[in-house]
Amino acid sequence: MIDLKNYEVWFVTGSQHLYGPETLEQVAADSKQVAAALSEKLPVKVVFKPVLTTPDAVHSLCLEANSAPNCVGLITWMHTFSPAKMWISGLLALKKPFVHLHTQFNAEIPWAEIDMDFMNLNQSAHGGREFGFICSRLRLNRKVVVGHWQDAEVQSELSVWVRAACAWADWQGAKVARFGDNMRDVAVTEGNKVSAQAQFGFDVYGYGIGDLVAAIKEVPDADVDKLIEQYLDEYDVVPALQPGGAQHDSLREEARVENGLRNFLAAGNFKAFTDTFEDLHGLKMLPGLAAQRLMRDGYGFGAEGDWKTAALVRAMKVMNAGMEKGVSFMEDYTYHFSPSGDKVLGAHMLEICESIADGKPSLEIYPLSIGGKADPVRLIFDAQTGPAVCAALMDMGQRFRLLVNKVEVVPTDEPLPKLPVARALWKPLPDLKTAAAAWILAGGAHHTGFSYSVTAEHLEDFAGIAGIEMLLIDENTSLRQFKQAARWNDLYYSLAANRLA
Ligand code: MN
């Protein structure tokens, strides 16, 4: 569903006319070579753009980028000195994210050969500083990547930023379908949808659950049959749910719901959705398997009306596209306090994405302890182990905050034969005591986007592009410094709202 190859990033080189046409030709040739090499390594196509040498050319390029739908942003490079007043009008008009690649065409100094021509051609060292000054002077968010362009770490840092830029592009004009409203009385899943649209670019469309029920009723039996075949093929299905089993009708109902949801979301071009167990009028049960499978296919999801987490999970799905491990909606559910190490058991009532499953999921049916509806069908599995992140997006009133915790997913100490949901067990970094205190002091939500391949660095770049705060809880977190950073950020983000150009 998500293919980053539809996107491109523009490679933009700054220079000036002072050096004469011969040098500019060399700058262009070098830039083409760098752009082509990066195009091989980054997750999107890198498009070379003519070298910029005047304020008008910079301004035109920025306007062109703004209106190019496939362009997720700019990689900027100052091959030579490029006087930065010529960048002011363009950068102020630019609506797309940009990264400053502080590189140099030549890697090592040719000690025996170096002369002033070489120095003038390869002067990113101070050209990049002039460009950096004007970006900081204008308070522009950007990532700065330093190193030789053939270096694997440099390419990796650029790739991370490109993925964040793709997720940002995906959010612009994106639609989140919200079936029913918020779970009654819950605070953190609420927020200002007008502020979110202005800040983030996505729009939340509310629907009565009856609109979804109508779409589900239209699903032909043949489509239900097809989906049942897929279920039987893809999962270990318990006997009660198999054809002829006592609860097979529940599986057929879930297949009908999945088809109806899929059709509704596709027809409206939605990228994410929410539901709530408190508003299921006309539905026989809370969608479980359907939500799990739609997430697997790239949709963002948030339970209990949580549209912010639904949008965040979608953004993480885009950042994750083509990478090995999965992304899921998640919730910190219960703790394991133990001398052998404190841990968190993450799960939800049903809706954990199968993309994080370790092995083939089991398809089972159990009652839901709340909501008073029929028993929902759900996939049950243990999550893959390894390093991962939990990320939450909160509306703090005047602004949004992204909060990220690095965690280590570990095997469960013992099997969980009676737990009827998919789950992940993890040790938060630096330890549960510090991480949970920091998370709670930061007002962190109980719902999160959970991922292995999307890292804190992707999320940091994404927050930078979005112009919002990101607080990170990791192996270096000290609670005292974390509290101070949160207070300083409160001040900074209040001031930054009134940017002085
Ligand atoms: Mn929940």
XYZ file of C-alpha atoms and ligand atoms in Angstrom:
502
model
C 0.000 0.000 0.000
C 2.833 2.409 0.788
C 5.530 2.805 -1.871
C 8.160 5.469 -1.277
C 9.318 5.187 -4.890
C 6.412 7.482 -5.786
C 8.290 10.245 -4.016
C 11.378 12.247 -4.903
C 13.752 14.596 -3.150
C 15.422 17.440 -4.998
C 19.180 17.902 -4.907
C 19.886 21.622 -4.781
C 23.381 23.070 -4.981
C 24.255 26.648 -4.097
C 27.049 28.637 -5.690
C 27.608 32.104 -7.183
C 28.873 33.707 -10.420
C 32.115 35.042 -8.944
C 34.135 31.992 -9.978
C 33.346 32.118 -13.717
C 31.535 29.668 -16.010
C 34.208 26.978 -15.940
C 33.976 26.502 -12.184
C 30.167 26.551 -12.332
C 30.228 23.819 -14.965
C 32.428 21.744 -12.695
C 30.085 22.416 -9.741
C 27.127 21.223 -11.827
C 28.952 18.094 -13.000
C 30.000 17.218 -9.450
C 26.476 17.827 -8.124
C 24.973 15.563 -10.787
C 27.376 12.830 -9.753
C 26.523 13.213 -6.058
C 22.764 13.260 -6.774
C 23.026 10.127 -8.927
C 25.057 8.311 -6.281
C 22.585 9.246 -3.526
C 19.666 8.193 -5.708
C 21.082 4.660 -5.552
C 21.221 4.716 -1.765
C 18.166 6.670 -0.554
C 14.618 5.270 -0.366
C 13.335 7.825 -2.906
C 14.582 9.135 -6.238
C 17.078 12.011 -5.936
C 16.488 14.589 -8.670
C 19.321 16.904 -9.673
C 18.320 20.560 -10.049
C 20.395 23.240 -11.859
C 22.959 24.986 -9.653
C 21.549 28.105 -7.994
C 23.515 31.334 -8.326
C 20.975 34.159 -7.909
C 18.181 35.170 -5.480
C 15.600 34.835 -8.255
C 16.708 31.328 -9.116
C 16.548 30.290 -5.448
C 13.083 31.793 -5.044
C 11.756 30.163 -8.224
C 13.143 26.771 -7.220
C 11.474 26.992 -3.801
C 8.099 27.917 -5.332
C 8.470 25.061 -7.812
C 9.193 22.635 -4.959
C 6.134 23.860 -3.032
C 3.829 22.962 -5.887
C 5.478 19.683 -6.941
C 3.273 16.981 -5.405
C 5.907 14.213 -5.468
C 8.719 16.358 -4.050
C 9.032 15.621 -0.318
C 11.809 18.121 0.262
C 15.241 19.445 -0.660
C 18.764 18.271 -0.026
C 20.798 21.474 -0.041
C 24.549 21.591 -0.547
C 26.912 24.529 -0.810
C 29.643 23.194 -3.084
C 31.282 26.623 -3.041
C 30.557 29.810 -1.190
C 26.982 30.940 -1.896
C 26.270 34.329 -0.308
C 23.289 33.596 1.896
C 21.271 36.808 1.520
C 20.367 35.367 -1.879
C 18.651 32.479 -0.040
C 16.413 34.591 2.230
C 13.356 35.102 0.032
C 13.423 31.531 -1.252
C 13.830 29.892 2.139
C 11.068 32.059 3.631
C 8.738 30.979 0.816
C 9.715 27.303 1.028
C 6.956 25.093 2.467
C 8.772 21.798 2.012
C 11.295 20.388 4.503
C 14.984 20.582 3.751
C 18.177 18.958 4.944
C 21.549 20.655 4.779
C 24.105 18.190 3.474
C 27.427 19.577 4.650
C 29.710 17.595 2.402
C 32.543 18.175 -0.025
C 33.011 16.604 -3.442
C 36.627 15.731 -2.750
C 37.170 13.551 0.308
C 40.838 14.029 1.163
C 43.140 16.981 0.626
C 45.497 16.330 -2.355
C 48.527 17.483 -0.427
C 51.000 17.699 -3.310
C 48.566 19.193 -5.838
C 46.377 21.571 -3.887
C 46.309 25.153 -5.201
C 43.926 28.114 -5.027
C 41.711 26.777 -7.847
C 41.135 23.643 -5.817
C 40.468 25.729 -2.693
C 37.873 27.860 -4.502
C 36.104 24.873 -5.975
C 35.987 22.842 -2.747
C 34.997 25.358 -0.129
C 31.897 23.854 1.470
C 33.694 24.271 4.795
C 32.842 27.956 4.782
C 30.047 27.947 2.164
C 28.075 25.643 4.467
C 28.659 27.967 7.410
C 27.284 30.969 5.499
C 24.185 28.947 4.565
C 23.837 27.642 8.115
C 23.915 31.157 9.502
C 20.969 32.339 7.446
C 18.935 29.225 8.287
C 19.538 29.776 12.005
C 19.013 33.526 11.674
C 15.606 32.795 10.098
C 14.885 30.121 12.765
C 14.321 27.453 10.124
C 14.009 23.813 11.124
C 16.365 21.602 9.173
C 18.627 18.641 9.692
C 22.363 19.091 9.208
C 24.244 16.022 7.957
C 28.032 16.265 7.966
C 30.542 14.026 6.205
C 31.630 12.786 2.818
C 28.711 11.914 0.519
C 30.050 8.417 -0.171
C 30.196 7.599 3.533
C 27.615 4.991 4.566
C 26.747 6.820 7.789
C 26.067 10.057 5.875
C 23.813 8.184 3.450
C 22.034 6.506 6.341
C 21.409 9.841 8.094
C 20.015 11.241 4.843
C 17.813 8.150 4.404
C 16.374 8.612 7.882
C 15.497 12.217 7.112
C 14.034 11.273 3.714
C 11.730 8.742 5.379
C 10.570 11.392 7.845
C 9.990 13.796 4.937
C 7.917 11.129 3.126
C 5.741 10.656 6.214
C 5.300 14.406 6.379
C 4.321 14.568 2.694
C 1.865 11.727 3.326
C 0.210 13.683 6.164
C -0.458 16.721 3.978
C -4.111 16.516 3.013
C -4.436 13.070 4.609
C -7.840 12.025 5.935
C -8.433 10.128 9.180
C -11.869 8.472 9.519
C -13.252 8.598 13.059
C -16.130 6.196 13.674
C -17.956 7.442 16.716
C -16.416 9.994 19.022
C -13.928 9.790 21.855
C -14.237 7.232 24.638
C -16.256 9.125 27.201
C -14.271 10.984 29.881
C -10.841 10.056 28.496
C -8.500 13.071 28.377
C -5.309 12.234 26.496
C -7.038 10.907 23.384
C -8.768 14.292 23.008
C -7.201 17.337 21.402
C -7.755 20.277 19.124
C -8.386 18.990 15.602
C -8.214 22.470 14.104
C -4.772 23.045 15.634
C -3.692 19.598 14.451
C -4.771 20.285 10.888
C -3.022 23.659 10.857
C 0.169 22.190 12.352
C 0.261 18.767 10.717
C -1.820 18.919 7.545
C -4.155 15.964 8.188
C -7.901 16.249 8.654
C -10.128 14.134 10.917
C -13.515 13.209 9.451
C -16.161 12.119 11.945
C -18.755 9.483 10.995
C -21.664 7.960 12.808
C -21.123 4.238 13.247
C -24.221 3.754 11.094
C -22.262 4.918 8.040
C -19.849 2.052 8.573
C -22.659 -0.406 9.331
C -24.248 0.503 5.983
C -20.972 -0.226 4.151
C -20.693 -3.566 5.981
C -24.243 -4.559 4.991
C -23.406 -4.061 1.316
C -20.592 -6.619 1.364
C -21.468 -9.568 -0.924
C -21.242 -13.101 0.492
C -18.687 -13.983 -2.173
C -16.272 -11.391 -0.737
C -16.784 -12.865 2.716
C -15.988 -16.335 1.351
C -12.769 -15.076 -0.254
C -11.569 -13.490 2.951
C -12.350 -16.622 4.972
C -10.069 -18.544 2.614
C -7.300 -16.029 3.249
C -7.755 -16.330 7.019
C -7.536 -20.103 6.840
C -4.429 -19.805 4.689
C -2.580 -17.161 6.706
C -3.301 -18.103 10.322
C -3.604 -21.000 12.708
C -7.386 -20.892 13.053
C -8.878 -22.530 16.172
C -11.402 -25.317 15.391
C -14.406 -23.339 16.700
C -13.828 -20.680 14.014
C -13.206 -23.073 11.127
C -15.991 -23.911 8.652
C -18.453 -26.153 10.471
C -17.128 -24.947 13.864
C -19.494 -23.697 16.553
C -18.394 -20.057 16.159
C -17.666 -19.940 12.422
C -20.448 -17.384 11.990
C -18.426 -14.959 14.127
C -15.505 -15.319 11.725
C -17.824 -14.662 8.786
C -19.121 -11.573 10.575
C -15.577 -10.321 11.134
C -14.767 -10.927 7.455
C -17.824 -8.890 6.534
C -16.653 -6.091 8.848
C -13.146 -6.171 7.368
C -14.512 -5.955 3.825
C -16.889 -3.143 4.762
C -14.192 -1.163 6.584
C -11.765 -1.672 3.722
C -14.328 -0.513 1.159
C -15.277 2.515 3.247
C -11.659 3.593 3.789
C -10.713 3.038 0.143
C -13.744 4.896 -1.206
C -12.981 7.929 0.978
C -9.211 7.738 0.400
C -8.564 7.509 4.142
C -5.128 6.710 5.530
C -6.072 6.000 9.135
C -9.117 5.361 11.299
C -10.395 5.114 14.844
C -13.295 3.364 16.509
C -14.504 2.988 20.075
C -16.111 0.124 21.970
C -18.542 2.659 23.442
C -20.117 3.373 20.073
C -20.858 0.154 18.211
C -24.565 0.636 17.548
C -25.468 -1.764 14.739
C -22.152 -3.634 14.917
C -22.211 -7.050 16.517
C -18.775 -6.706 18.070
C -15.736 -4.462 18.297
C -13.592 -4.970 15.153
C -10.470 -6.905 16.199
C -9.001 -8.959 13.363
C -10.177 -6.311 10.876
C -8.248 -3.545 12.645
C -5.182 -5.789 12.926
C -5.195 -6.605 9.209
C -5.886 -3.061 8.043
C -2.933 -1.866 10.104
C -0.787 -4.560 8.508
C -1.706 -3.107 5.119
C -0.537 0.392 6.090
C -3.529 2.060 7.701
C -2.983 4.017 10.887
C -5.216 3.018 13.779
C -6.161 4.450 17.149
C -8.613 2.857 19.580
C -11.189 4.729 21.672
C -11.383 7.572 19.164
C -7.660 8.312 19.407
C -7.142 10.161 16.121
C -3.690 11.517 17.088
C -2.302 8.021 17.590
C -4.046 6.816 14.415
C -2.265 9.558 12.450
C 1.045 8.858 14.221
C 0.832 5.114 13.490
C 0.212 5.974 9.838
C 3.231 8.301 9.762
C 5.358 5.549 11.304
C 4.022 3.079 8.710
C 5.210 5.436 5.954
C 8.632 5.934 7.576
C 8.844 2.142 7.900
C 7.908 1.326 4.288
C 10.191 -1.331 2.814
C 12.016 -1.943 6.085
C 12.174 -5.331 7.688
C 10.152 -5.101 10.877
C 6.665 -3.798 11.581
C 4.762 -0.951 13.236
C 1.745 -1.238 15.513
C -0.694 0.620 17.663
C 0.266 -0.229 21.267
C -0.643 0.435 24.868
C 1.363 0.116 28.063
C -0.886 -2.378 29.821
C 0.606 -3.986 32.922
C 3.951 -4.104 34.784
C 6.285 -6.844 35.889
C 8.155 -5.550 38.954
C 10.811 -8.109 39.690
C 14.342 -8.427 41.116
C 15.260 -9.935 37.727
C 14.348 -6.654 35.996
C 11.243 -4.487 35.715
C 9.287 -4.829 32.481
C 6.184 -3.566 30.696
C 3.641 -5.850 29.076
C 2.215 -3.970 26.100
C -1.012 -5.014 24.407
C -4.520 -3.771 23.725
C -7.998 -5.187 24.018
C -7.553 -6.573 20.474
C -5.851 -4.249 18.051
C -2.137 -5.026 17.784
C -0.802 -5.125 14.228
C 0.327 -8.509 12.952
C 3.339 -6.875 11.265
C 5.143 -7.145 14.639
C 4.272 -10.844 15.140
C 6.998 -13.362 15.804
C 5.812 -16.291 13.695
C 2.364 -17.249 12.461
C -0.449 -15.651 14.493
C -3.244 -17.720 15.949
C -6.818 -16.717 15.101
C -9.051 -17.137 18.146
C -12.261 -15.905 19.736
C -12.941 -14.823 23.329
C -15.348 -12.501 25.085
C -14.345 -8.847 25.438
C -14.509 -7.941 29.110
C -16.077 -4.529 28.411
C -18.648 -3.194 25.974
C -21.315 -5.904 26.308
C -21.200 -7.002 22.655
C -20.601 -10.369 20.959
C -17.205 -12.062 21.305
C -14.637 -10.544 18.913
C -12.256 -12.539 16.767
C -8.595 -11.589 17.168
C -5.064 -12.594 16.202
C -2.915 -13.685 19.115
C 0.881 -13.693 19.002
C 4.056 -12.668 20.803
C 5.876 -9.714 19.285
C 9.350 -10.000 17.790
C 12.187 -9.276 20.206
C 14.866 -6.598 19.853
C 15.285 -2.819 20.154
C 12.113 -0.819 19.562
C 10.506 2.540 20.315
C 7.203 3.665 21.817
C 6.050 7.088 20.603
C 3.115 9.198 21.747
C 1.664 12.446 20.463
C -0.134 14.692 22.943
C -2.006 17.978 22.684
C -0.517 20.012 25.555
C -2.940 22.893 25.083
C -0.919 25.520 23.242
C 1.132 23.002 21.297
C 1.776 19.335 20.518
C 4.458 17.170 22.092
C 6.010 13.999 20.690
C 7.400 11.701 23.363
C 9.612 8.735 22.537
C 10.992 5.936 24.711
C 13.610 3.487 23.508
C 12.818 -0.032 24.719
C 14.195 -3.556 24.392
C 11.569 -6.169 23.557
C 12.382 -9.426 25.350
C 10.876 -12.923 25.415
C 8.213 -13.488 28.057
C 9.559 -15.173 31.189
C 6.953 -17.908 30.805
C 4.151 -18.733 28.336
C 0.890 -16.786 28.709
C -1.697 -19.505 27.967
C -4.674 -17.560 29.282
C -3.925 -14.120 27.801
C -6.288 -13.724 24.813
C -4.484 -10.833 23.056
C -1.320 -10.139 21.061
C 1.417 -8.724 23.266
C 4.954 -7.398 23.545
C 7.089 -7.530 26.676
C 9.810 -4.904 26.965
C 12.383 -3.291 29.208
C 12.229 0.474 28.815
C 15.539 2.380 28.691
C 17.226 3.391 30.854
C 15.056 1.399 33.306
C 11.361 1.212 34.059
C 11.623 3.392 37.153
C 13.208 6.319 35.302
C 11.358 5.814 32.018
C 7.871 5.618 33.507
C 8.500 8.622 35.779
C 9.770 10.682 32.837
C 6.904 9.517 30.611
C 4.326 10.453 33.225
C 5.926 13.819 34.028
C 5.869 14.596 30.290
C 2.152 13.819 30.158
C 2.798 10.827 27.898
C -0.245 8.966 26.579
C -1.083 5.333 27.278
C -1.551 4.779 23.536
C 1.572 4.723 21.396
C 2.958 4.001 17.981
C 5.335 1.056 18.404
C 8.117 0.163 16.009
C 11.451 -1.565 15.586
C 12.856 -0.193 12.314
C 11.526 3.326 12.827
C 13.971 4.711 15.374
C 14.183 7.715 17.666
C 16.235 9.399 14.929
C 13.398 9.067 12.382
C 10.969 10.501 14.926
C 13.357 13.319 15.849
C 13.614 14.315 12.183
C 9.845 14.048 11.828
C 9.244 16.284 14.870
C 11.773 18.746 13.469
C 9.934 18.897 10.150
C 6.601 19.272 11.960
C 8.052 22.040 14.128
C 7.071 20.359 17.381
C 8.911 19.280 20.495
C 10.290 15.777 20.815
C 11.280 14.527 24.239
C 13.388 11.371 24.242
C 13.731 8.853 27.050
C 16.724 6.612 26.328
C 19.817 5.044 27.858
C 21.186 8.490 28.757
C 18.086 9.898 30.439
C 18.477 11.348 33.897
C 15.196 12.370 35.451
C 16.550 15.684 36.715
C 17.803 16.758 33.281
C 14.657 15.473 31.612
C 12.447 17.626 33.852
C 14.610 20.659 33.129
C 14.497 20.034 29.365
C 10.699 19.789 29.479
C 10.514 23.135 31.299
C 12.966 24.846 28.926
C 11.067 23.458 25.965
C 7.859 24.946 27.327
C 9.513 28.355 27.151
C 11.206 27.744 23.811
C 8.116 26.558 21.995
C 6.091 29.492 23.341
C 8.718 31.889 21.999
C 9.221 30.015 18.731
C 5.544 30.414 17.963
C 6.402 34.078 17.441
C 9.320 33.524 15.096
C 11.369 36.642 14.366
C 12.377 36.746 10.745
Mn -6.782 1.910 24.779
